[in-house]
C-alpha positions as CSV (number, residue, x, y, z in Angstrom):
1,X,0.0,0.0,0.0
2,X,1.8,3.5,-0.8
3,X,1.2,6.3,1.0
4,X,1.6,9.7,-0.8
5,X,3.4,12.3,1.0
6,X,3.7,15.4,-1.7
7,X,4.7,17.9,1.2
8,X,6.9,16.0,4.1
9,X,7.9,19.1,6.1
10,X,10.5,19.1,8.9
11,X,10.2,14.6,9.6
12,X,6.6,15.5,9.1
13,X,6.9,11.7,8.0
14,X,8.7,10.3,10.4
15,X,6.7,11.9,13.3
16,X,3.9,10.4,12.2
17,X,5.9,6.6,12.4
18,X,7.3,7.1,16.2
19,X,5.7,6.3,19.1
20,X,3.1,8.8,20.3
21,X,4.5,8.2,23.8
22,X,6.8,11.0,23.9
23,X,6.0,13.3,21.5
24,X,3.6,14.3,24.1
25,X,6.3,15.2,26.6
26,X,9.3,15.4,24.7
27,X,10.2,19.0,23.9
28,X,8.5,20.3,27.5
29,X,12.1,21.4,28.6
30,X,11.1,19.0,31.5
31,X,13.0,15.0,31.5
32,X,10.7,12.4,32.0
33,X,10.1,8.9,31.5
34,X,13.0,7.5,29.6
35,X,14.0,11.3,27.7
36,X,17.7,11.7,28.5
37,X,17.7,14.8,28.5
38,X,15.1,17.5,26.9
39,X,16.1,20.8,25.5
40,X,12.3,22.4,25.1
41,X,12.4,21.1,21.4
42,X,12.4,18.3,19.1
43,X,14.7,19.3,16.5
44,X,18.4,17.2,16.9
45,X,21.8,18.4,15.8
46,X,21.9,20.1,18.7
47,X,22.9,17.5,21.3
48,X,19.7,16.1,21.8
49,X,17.7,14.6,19.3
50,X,14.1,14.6,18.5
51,X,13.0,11.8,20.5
52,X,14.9,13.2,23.5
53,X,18.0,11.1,23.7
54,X,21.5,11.9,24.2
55,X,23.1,12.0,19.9
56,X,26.3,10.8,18.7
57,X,27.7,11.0,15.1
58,X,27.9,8.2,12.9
59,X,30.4,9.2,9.9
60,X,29.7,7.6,6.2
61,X,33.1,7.6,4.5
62,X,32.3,7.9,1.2
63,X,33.4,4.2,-0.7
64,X,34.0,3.6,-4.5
65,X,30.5,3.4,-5.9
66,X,29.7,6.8,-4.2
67,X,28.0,9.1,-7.1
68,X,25.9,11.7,-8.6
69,X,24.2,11.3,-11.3
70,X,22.0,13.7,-13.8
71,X,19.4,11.4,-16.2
72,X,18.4,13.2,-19.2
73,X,18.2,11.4,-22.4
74,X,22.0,10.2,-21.8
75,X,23.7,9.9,-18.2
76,X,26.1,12.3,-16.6
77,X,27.9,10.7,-13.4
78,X,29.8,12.3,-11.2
79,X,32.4,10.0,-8.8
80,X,31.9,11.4,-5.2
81,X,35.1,11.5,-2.2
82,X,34.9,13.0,1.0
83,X,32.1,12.2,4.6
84,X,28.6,12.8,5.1
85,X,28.3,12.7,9.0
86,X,24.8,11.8,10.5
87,X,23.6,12.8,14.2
88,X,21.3,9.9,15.6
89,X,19.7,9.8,18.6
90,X,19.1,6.4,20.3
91,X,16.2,4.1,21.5
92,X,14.4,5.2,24.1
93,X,14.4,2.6,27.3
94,X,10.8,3.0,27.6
95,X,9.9,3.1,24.3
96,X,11.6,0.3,22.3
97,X,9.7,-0.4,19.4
98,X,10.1,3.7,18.6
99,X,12.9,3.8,15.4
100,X,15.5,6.3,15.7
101,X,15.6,10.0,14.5
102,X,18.9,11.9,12.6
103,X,19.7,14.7,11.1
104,X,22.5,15.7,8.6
105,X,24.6,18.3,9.5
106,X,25.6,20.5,6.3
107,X,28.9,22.1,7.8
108,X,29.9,18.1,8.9
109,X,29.9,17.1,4.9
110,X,32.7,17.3,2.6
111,X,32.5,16.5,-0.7
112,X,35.7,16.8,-2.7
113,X,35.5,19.1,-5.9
114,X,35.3,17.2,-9.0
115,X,38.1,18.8,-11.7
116,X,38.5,18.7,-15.5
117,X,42.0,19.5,-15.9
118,X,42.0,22.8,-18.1
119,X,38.2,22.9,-18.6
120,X,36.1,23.7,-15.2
121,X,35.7,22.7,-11.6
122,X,32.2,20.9,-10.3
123,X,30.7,21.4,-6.9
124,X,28.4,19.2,-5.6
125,X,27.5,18.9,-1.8
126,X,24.5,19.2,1.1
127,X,22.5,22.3,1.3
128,X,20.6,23.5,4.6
129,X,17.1,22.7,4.9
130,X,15.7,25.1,8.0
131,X,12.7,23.2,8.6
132,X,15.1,20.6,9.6
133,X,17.1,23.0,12.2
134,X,19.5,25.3,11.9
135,X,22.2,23.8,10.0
136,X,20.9,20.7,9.3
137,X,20.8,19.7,5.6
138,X,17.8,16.7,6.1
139,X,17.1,13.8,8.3
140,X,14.7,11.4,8.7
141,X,14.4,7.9,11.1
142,X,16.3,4.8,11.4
143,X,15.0,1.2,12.1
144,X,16.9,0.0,14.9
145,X,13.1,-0.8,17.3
146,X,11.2,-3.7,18.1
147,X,9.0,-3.5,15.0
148,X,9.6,-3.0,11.3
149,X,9.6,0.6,9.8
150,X,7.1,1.4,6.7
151,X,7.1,3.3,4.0
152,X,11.0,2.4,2.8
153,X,10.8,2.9,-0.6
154,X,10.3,6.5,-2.1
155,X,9.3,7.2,-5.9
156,X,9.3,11.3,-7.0
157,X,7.2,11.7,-10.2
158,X,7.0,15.2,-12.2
159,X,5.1,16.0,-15.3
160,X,6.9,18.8,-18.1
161,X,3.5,20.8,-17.6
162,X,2.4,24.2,-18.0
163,X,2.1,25.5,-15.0
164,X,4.3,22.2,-13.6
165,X,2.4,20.8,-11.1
166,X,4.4,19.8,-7.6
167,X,6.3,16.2,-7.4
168,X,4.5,13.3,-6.6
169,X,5.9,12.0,-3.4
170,X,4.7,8.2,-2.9
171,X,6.8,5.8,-0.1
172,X,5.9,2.4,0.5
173,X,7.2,-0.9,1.7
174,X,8.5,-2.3,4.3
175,X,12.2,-2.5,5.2
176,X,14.3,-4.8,7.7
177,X,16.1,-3.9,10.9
178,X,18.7,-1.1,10.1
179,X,16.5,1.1,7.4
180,X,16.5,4.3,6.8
181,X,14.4,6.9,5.1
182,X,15.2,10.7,5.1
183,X,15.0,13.8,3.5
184,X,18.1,15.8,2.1
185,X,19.2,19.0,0.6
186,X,21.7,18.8,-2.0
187,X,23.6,21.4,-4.4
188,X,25.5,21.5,-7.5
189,X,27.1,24.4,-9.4
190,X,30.5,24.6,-11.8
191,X,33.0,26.8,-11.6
192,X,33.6,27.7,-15.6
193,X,37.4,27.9,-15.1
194,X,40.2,25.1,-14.3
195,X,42.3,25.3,-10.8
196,X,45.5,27.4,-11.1
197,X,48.8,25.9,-10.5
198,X,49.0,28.4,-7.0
199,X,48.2,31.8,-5.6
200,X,49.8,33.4,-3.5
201,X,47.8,35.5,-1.3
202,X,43.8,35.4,-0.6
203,X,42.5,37.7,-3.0
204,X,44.7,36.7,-5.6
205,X,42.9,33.9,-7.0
206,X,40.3,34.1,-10.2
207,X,37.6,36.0,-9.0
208,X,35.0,32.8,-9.8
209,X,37.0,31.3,-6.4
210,X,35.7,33.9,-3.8
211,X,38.4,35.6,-1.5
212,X,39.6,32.6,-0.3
213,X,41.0,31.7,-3.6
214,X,39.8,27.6,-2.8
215,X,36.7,26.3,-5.3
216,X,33.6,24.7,-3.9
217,X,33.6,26.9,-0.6
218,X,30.8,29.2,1.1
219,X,32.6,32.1,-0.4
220,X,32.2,30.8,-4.0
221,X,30.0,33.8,-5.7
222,X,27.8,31.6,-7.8
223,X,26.5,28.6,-5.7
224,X,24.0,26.7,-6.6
225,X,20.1,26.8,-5.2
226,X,19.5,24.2,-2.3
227,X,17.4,21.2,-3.8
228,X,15.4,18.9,-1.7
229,X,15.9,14.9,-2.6
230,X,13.8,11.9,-1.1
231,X,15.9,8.8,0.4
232,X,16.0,5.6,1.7
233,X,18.2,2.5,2.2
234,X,15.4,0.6,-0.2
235,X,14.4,1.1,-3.3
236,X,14.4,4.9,-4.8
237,X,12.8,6.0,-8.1
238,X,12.5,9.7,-10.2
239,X,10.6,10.0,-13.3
240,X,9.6,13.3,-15.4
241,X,6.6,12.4,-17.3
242,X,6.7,14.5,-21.1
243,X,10.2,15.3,-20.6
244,X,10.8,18.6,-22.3
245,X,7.4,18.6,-23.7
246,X,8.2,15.3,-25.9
247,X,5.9,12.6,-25.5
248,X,8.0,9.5,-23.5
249,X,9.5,9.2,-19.8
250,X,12.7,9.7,-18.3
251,X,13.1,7.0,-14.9
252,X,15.7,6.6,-12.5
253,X,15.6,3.6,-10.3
254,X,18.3,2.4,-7.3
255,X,18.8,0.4,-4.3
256,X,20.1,1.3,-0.9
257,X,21.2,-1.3,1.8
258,X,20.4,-1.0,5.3
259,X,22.6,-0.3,8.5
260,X,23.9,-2.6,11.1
261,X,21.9,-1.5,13.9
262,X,25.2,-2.7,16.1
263,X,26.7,0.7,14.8
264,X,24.6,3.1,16.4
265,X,26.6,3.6,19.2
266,X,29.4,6.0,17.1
267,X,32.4,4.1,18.4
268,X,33.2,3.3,14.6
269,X,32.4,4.7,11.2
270,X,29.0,3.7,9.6
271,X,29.9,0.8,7.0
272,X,28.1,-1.7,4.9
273,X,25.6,1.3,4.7
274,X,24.0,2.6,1.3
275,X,22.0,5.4,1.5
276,X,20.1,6.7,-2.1
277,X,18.6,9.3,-2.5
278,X,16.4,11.3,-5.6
279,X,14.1,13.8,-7.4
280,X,13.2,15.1,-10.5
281,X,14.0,18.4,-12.2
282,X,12.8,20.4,-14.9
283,X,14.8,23.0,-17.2
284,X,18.2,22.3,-15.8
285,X,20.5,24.7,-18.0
286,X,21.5,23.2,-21.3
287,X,20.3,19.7,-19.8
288,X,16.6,20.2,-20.0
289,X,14.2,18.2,-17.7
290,X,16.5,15.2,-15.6
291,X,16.0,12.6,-12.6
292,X,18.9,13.3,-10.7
293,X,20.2,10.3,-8.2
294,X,22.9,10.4,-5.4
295,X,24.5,7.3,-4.3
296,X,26.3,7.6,-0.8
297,X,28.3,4.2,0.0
298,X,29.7,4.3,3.7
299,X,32.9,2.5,3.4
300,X,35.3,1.2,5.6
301,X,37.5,3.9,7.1
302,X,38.3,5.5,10.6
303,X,36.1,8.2,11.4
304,X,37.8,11.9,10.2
305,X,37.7,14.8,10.9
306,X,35.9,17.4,8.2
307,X,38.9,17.9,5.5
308,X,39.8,21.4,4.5
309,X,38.7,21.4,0.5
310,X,41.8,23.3,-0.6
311,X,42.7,21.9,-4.1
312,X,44.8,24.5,-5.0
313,X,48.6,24.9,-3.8
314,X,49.7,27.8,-2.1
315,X,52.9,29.7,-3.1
316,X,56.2,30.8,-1.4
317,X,59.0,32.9,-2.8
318,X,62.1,30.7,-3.9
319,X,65.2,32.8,-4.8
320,X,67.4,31.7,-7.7
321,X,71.4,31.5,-6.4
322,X,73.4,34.2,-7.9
323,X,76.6,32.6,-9.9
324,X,80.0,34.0,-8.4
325,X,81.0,36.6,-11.0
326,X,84.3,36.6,-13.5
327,X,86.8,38.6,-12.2
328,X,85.8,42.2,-12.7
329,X,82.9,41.3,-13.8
330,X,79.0,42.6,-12.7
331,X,77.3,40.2,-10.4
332,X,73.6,38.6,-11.7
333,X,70.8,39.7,-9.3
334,X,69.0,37.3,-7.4
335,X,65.5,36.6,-8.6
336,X,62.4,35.9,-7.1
337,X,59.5,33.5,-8.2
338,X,56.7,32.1,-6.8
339,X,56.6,28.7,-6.8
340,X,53.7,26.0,-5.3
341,X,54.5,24.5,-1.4
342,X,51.7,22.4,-1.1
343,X,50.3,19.4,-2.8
344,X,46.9,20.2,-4.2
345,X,44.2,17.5,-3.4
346,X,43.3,15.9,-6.1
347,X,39.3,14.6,-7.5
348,X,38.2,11.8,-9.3
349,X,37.1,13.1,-13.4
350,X,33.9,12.2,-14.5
351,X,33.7,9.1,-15.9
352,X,32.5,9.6,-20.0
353,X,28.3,9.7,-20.5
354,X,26.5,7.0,-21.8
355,X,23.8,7.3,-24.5
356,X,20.1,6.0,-23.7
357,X,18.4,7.6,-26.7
358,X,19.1,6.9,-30.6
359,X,20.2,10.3,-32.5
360,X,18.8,11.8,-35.3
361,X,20.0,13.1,-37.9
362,X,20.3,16.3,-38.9
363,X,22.5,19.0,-41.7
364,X,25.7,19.4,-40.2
365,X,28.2,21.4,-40.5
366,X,31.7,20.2,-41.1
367,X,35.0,21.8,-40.7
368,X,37.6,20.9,-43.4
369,X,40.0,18.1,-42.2
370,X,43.4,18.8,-40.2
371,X,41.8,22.0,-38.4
372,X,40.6,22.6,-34.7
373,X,36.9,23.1,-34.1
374,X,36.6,26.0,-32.0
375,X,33.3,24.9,-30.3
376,X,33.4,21.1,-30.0
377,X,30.0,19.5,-30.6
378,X,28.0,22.0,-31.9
379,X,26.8,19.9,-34.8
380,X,24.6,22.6,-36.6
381,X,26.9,25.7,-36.0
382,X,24.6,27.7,-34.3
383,X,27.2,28.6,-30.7
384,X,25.8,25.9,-28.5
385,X,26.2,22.4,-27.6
386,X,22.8,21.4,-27.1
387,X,21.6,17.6,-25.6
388,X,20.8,16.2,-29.2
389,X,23.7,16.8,-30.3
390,X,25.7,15.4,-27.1
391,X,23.6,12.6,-27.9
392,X,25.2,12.2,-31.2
393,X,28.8,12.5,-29.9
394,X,28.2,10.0,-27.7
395,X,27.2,7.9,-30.4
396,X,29.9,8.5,-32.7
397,X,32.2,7.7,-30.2
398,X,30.6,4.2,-29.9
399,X,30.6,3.4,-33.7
400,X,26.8,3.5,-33.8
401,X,26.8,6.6,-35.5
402,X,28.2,7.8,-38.5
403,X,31.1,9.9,-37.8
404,X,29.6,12.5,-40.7
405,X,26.9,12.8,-38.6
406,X,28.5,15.6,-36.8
407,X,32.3,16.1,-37.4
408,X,32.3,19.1,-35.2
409,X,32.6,16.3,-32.0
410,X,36.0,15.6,-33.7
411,X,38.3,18.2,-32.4
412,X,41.1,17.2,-34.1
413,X,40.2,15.7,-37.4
414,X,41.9,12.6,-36.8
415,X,38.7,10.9,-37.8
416,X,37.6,9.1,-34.3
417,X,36.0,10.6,-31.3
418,X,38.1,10.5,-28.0
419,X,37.2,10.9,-24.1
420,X,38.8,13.9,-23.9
421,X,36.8,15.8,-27.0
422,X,33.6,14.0,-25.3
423,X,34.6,16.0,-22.2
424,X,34.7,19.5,-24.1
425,X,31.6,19.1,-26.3
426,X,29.4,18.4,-22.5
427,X,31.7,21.7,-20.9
428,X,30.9,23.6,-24.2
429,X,27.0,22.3,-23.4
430,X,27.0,23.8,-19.9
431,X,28.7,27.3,-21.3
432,X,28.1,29.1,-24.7
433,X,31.2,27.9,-27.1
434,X,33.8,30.6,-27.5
435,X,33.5,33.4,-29.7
C-alpha cells in the first residue's frame, strides 16, 4: 500500500511513524520517563535529538561506488570523495519499538571538488534545509526498534506541464532492521574555469574562487540553489513524465542497503551502509528536464575529521642563487618567483556519458579536415552544444553513428572521437562555445 506524501515538512513523516509516547512530553524542557535529556524542542543536531535522547555522530566515508548522477536522455555521473556525518539519537528505554531519529549536519559534509583539468571545476555537496534546524541539511528515522519501519521505498514523479504541477511523493514498503528513510538538501554548481597551478595570497585567485582563492567553498560567488531529494536505504525511483514537452518518460531507479543497527553507538564509522537518494527536475540549464540520483556508499574507514577542500597549492617565494661573477665582472641579481608549497588535493574526473536515446539526424556542418573546431559539438553551427547533439557525440564515439553525422565532436580531425573531445563538447554544453 503506498502512501503519498507530496509535502513531508520538517520529519513530518517520520513523526507520524514514532511512538506517540513521547512526543507528548518530549520537547516540554522538563526529563521524564525514559527522555535523556530535553532541551524544550524536538529538532536534533543540537545534542539532543528529536526523540529526547543523548546524539552521537555516525560518519559515512564515502566508498567507491559513491556518485551523482544527472538522467536526461544520456547519463552524466559524477564520482563522489569526501564524509557525510549523521547525528542519531538512540532508542528510548521506555519506548523500544520507537525507530531512531537523525539529522545531517551540512557544515559536517565534505564532498571533494570534482576537476576537468583545463576545462572547469564541479561542486556538488549538502544544502541547509531550516525546517530541519539550523544547519541541518535533512534527516529522517532509522530502524533499529522492536517492529519494522514502513514506507522504505520513495518514488518522486514530475510531469513537463504548464504551470508544472508539484512532485508526486509516494513511499511504500517495508524494510528490515537497520533502514533508513530521510529527506536531504543537496547542491551542485560549476566553476567555468580550471584550478590554477598556485596563488599566492587570498584575493589573488580568479575571482570565480571567492576571496579565499579555494573552489567549492561558502565564499564561491555563484553557488547553486539548495534542492530537496527523497531517500531511503530501499528502493528509490525519479521519473519526469513528457520530458521537455516530448511525449515518453525519463526513470531513474536504485537500491540502498540497510545499516547494522550494532553501529549506532558511534564508536566506529557507519559501513556496509548505502544510503540513495532522488528527485526530479525540470529546465536544468542546457540539460533540460532530468532525474537526478545520489549514491552515498559508507565504506570502511576510521572516522575523520571534516577535511579542508583546498585543491589549490599555495605559493612561497624561492630565490634563484646568484653565480660567483668573472673577475671584474657585474654580479647577476637574485631573482624571485613564486613557486607552489603544497600538494593540491586531487578529484576523481567524471567518468564519460552513456547514450540512452538513438540520435537523429540532422545538416551538419563540417570543418575541413586537419583543423581545430573551435566549439566542440555544436553539430549545426549555431554557438551551442545542445543535448541532441551530445547525444550524437556519444554515439559517434561508440561506432553507432556515423562519424559524418556531426564532425564538429572531432576536435582534431583525426577521424575518431576521444574521451577527452567527449569532455569539451558536454563543458561547451553547460557554457556558450567561445566566440
Amino acid at each position: 500500500m503506498q502512501r503519498l506524501v507530496s509535502v513531508l515538512g520538517p520529519l513530518a513523516f517520520a513523526l507520524a511513524l514514532v511512538h506517540p509516547g513521547f512526543a507528548q512530553t518530549c520537547g516540554d524542557g522538563a526529563r521524564t520517563g525514559g527522555e535523556e535529556c530535553d532541551d524544550a524542542n524536538t529538532i536534533g543536531g543540537d545534542g539532543c535529538a528529536g526523540n529526547c535522547t543523548a546524539e552521537r555522530e555516525l560518519t559515512c566515508a564515502l566508498a567507491p561506488g559513491s556518485t551523482s548522477t544527472v538522467q536526461t536522455v544520456f547519463s552524466l555521473p559524477t564520482n563522489l570523495t569526501g564524509q557525510v556525518v549523521l547525528t542519531v539519537g538512540g532508542v528510548r528505554s521506555d519506548l523500544p519499538a520507537a525507530p531512531v531519529p537523525f539529522v545531517i549536519p551540512a557544515a559536517r559534509a565534505f564532498i571533494a571538488p570534482v576537476v576537468l583539468p583545463g576545462l572547469a571545476t564541479s561542486c556538488i555537496g549538502l544544502g541547509e534545509l531550516p525546517e530541519w534546524g539550523p544547519g541541518n541539511a535533512g534527516g529522517g528515522l532509522i530502524d533499529c526498534g522492536a517492529t519494522r519501519l514502513g514506507d522504505i521505498d520513495v518514488s518522486v514523479t514530475l510531469a513537463h506541464d504548464d504551470p508544472p504541477p508539484p512532485p508526486l511523493v509516494e513511499r511504500s514498503g517495508m524494510g528490515p532492521a537497520g533502514s533508513v528513510a530521510f529527506e536531504l538538501g543537496t547542491t551542485s554548481y560549476a566553476l567555468l574555469i580550471s584550478v590554477p597551478g598556485c596563488v599566492s595570497i587570498p584575493d589573488s585567485g580568479p575571482p570565480a574562487l571567492g576571496a579565499d582563492a579555494i573552489p567549492c567553498t561558502s565564499d564561491d560567488p555563484s553557488r547553486g540553489a539548495t534542492r530537496l531529494a527523497y531517500g531511503s536505504t530501499g528502493q528509490a525511483s525519479a521519473r519526469v513524465l513528457n520530458p521537455n514537452g516530448e511525449p515518453g518518460m525519463i526513470e531513474t531507479t536504485t537500491n540502498g542497503q540497510p545499516l547494522d543497527c550494532a553501529q549506532l553507538d558511534g564508536a566506529a564509522s557507519l559501513t556496509g551502509t548505502t544510503l540513495v537518494a532522488v528527485t526530479s527536475a525540470l529546465n536544468l540549464p542546457q540539460l533540460g528536464d532530468a532525474t537526478i540520483t545520489v549514491t552515498l556508499v559508507c565504506g570502511a574507514a576510521a572516522p575523520v575529521a571534516t577535511p579542508t577542500p583546498r585543491i589549490i597549492a599555495t605559493c612561497a617565494p624561492t630565490s634563484t642563487p646568484t653565480p660567483t661573477p668573472p673577475l671584474g665582472g657585474t654580479p647577476t641579481p637574485t631573482t624571485t618567483a613564486m613557486v607552489p608549497v603544497a600538494t593540491a588535493t586531487s578529484a576523481p574526473t567524471a567518468p564519460t556519458p552513456s547514450p540512452t536515446a538513438a540520435d537523429t539526424p540532422v545538416a551538419v556542418t563540417v570543418t575541413p579536415t586537419g583543423t581545430t573546431s573551435a566549439c566542440i559539438g555544436d553539430c549545426n553551427g549555431d554557438g551551442m552544444v545542445t543535448i541532441d547533439e551530445l547525444v550524437r557525440a556519444v554515439n559517434i564515439a561508440l561506432g553507432t553513428t556515423a562519424h559524418a553525422q556531426c564532425g564538429e565532436v572531432d576536435g582534431n580531425r583525426d577521424g575518431s572521437v576521444a574521451i577527452n573531445e567527449l569532455i569539451r563538447a558536454v563543458t561547451h554544453a553547460l557554457q556558450r562555445c567561445p566566440s
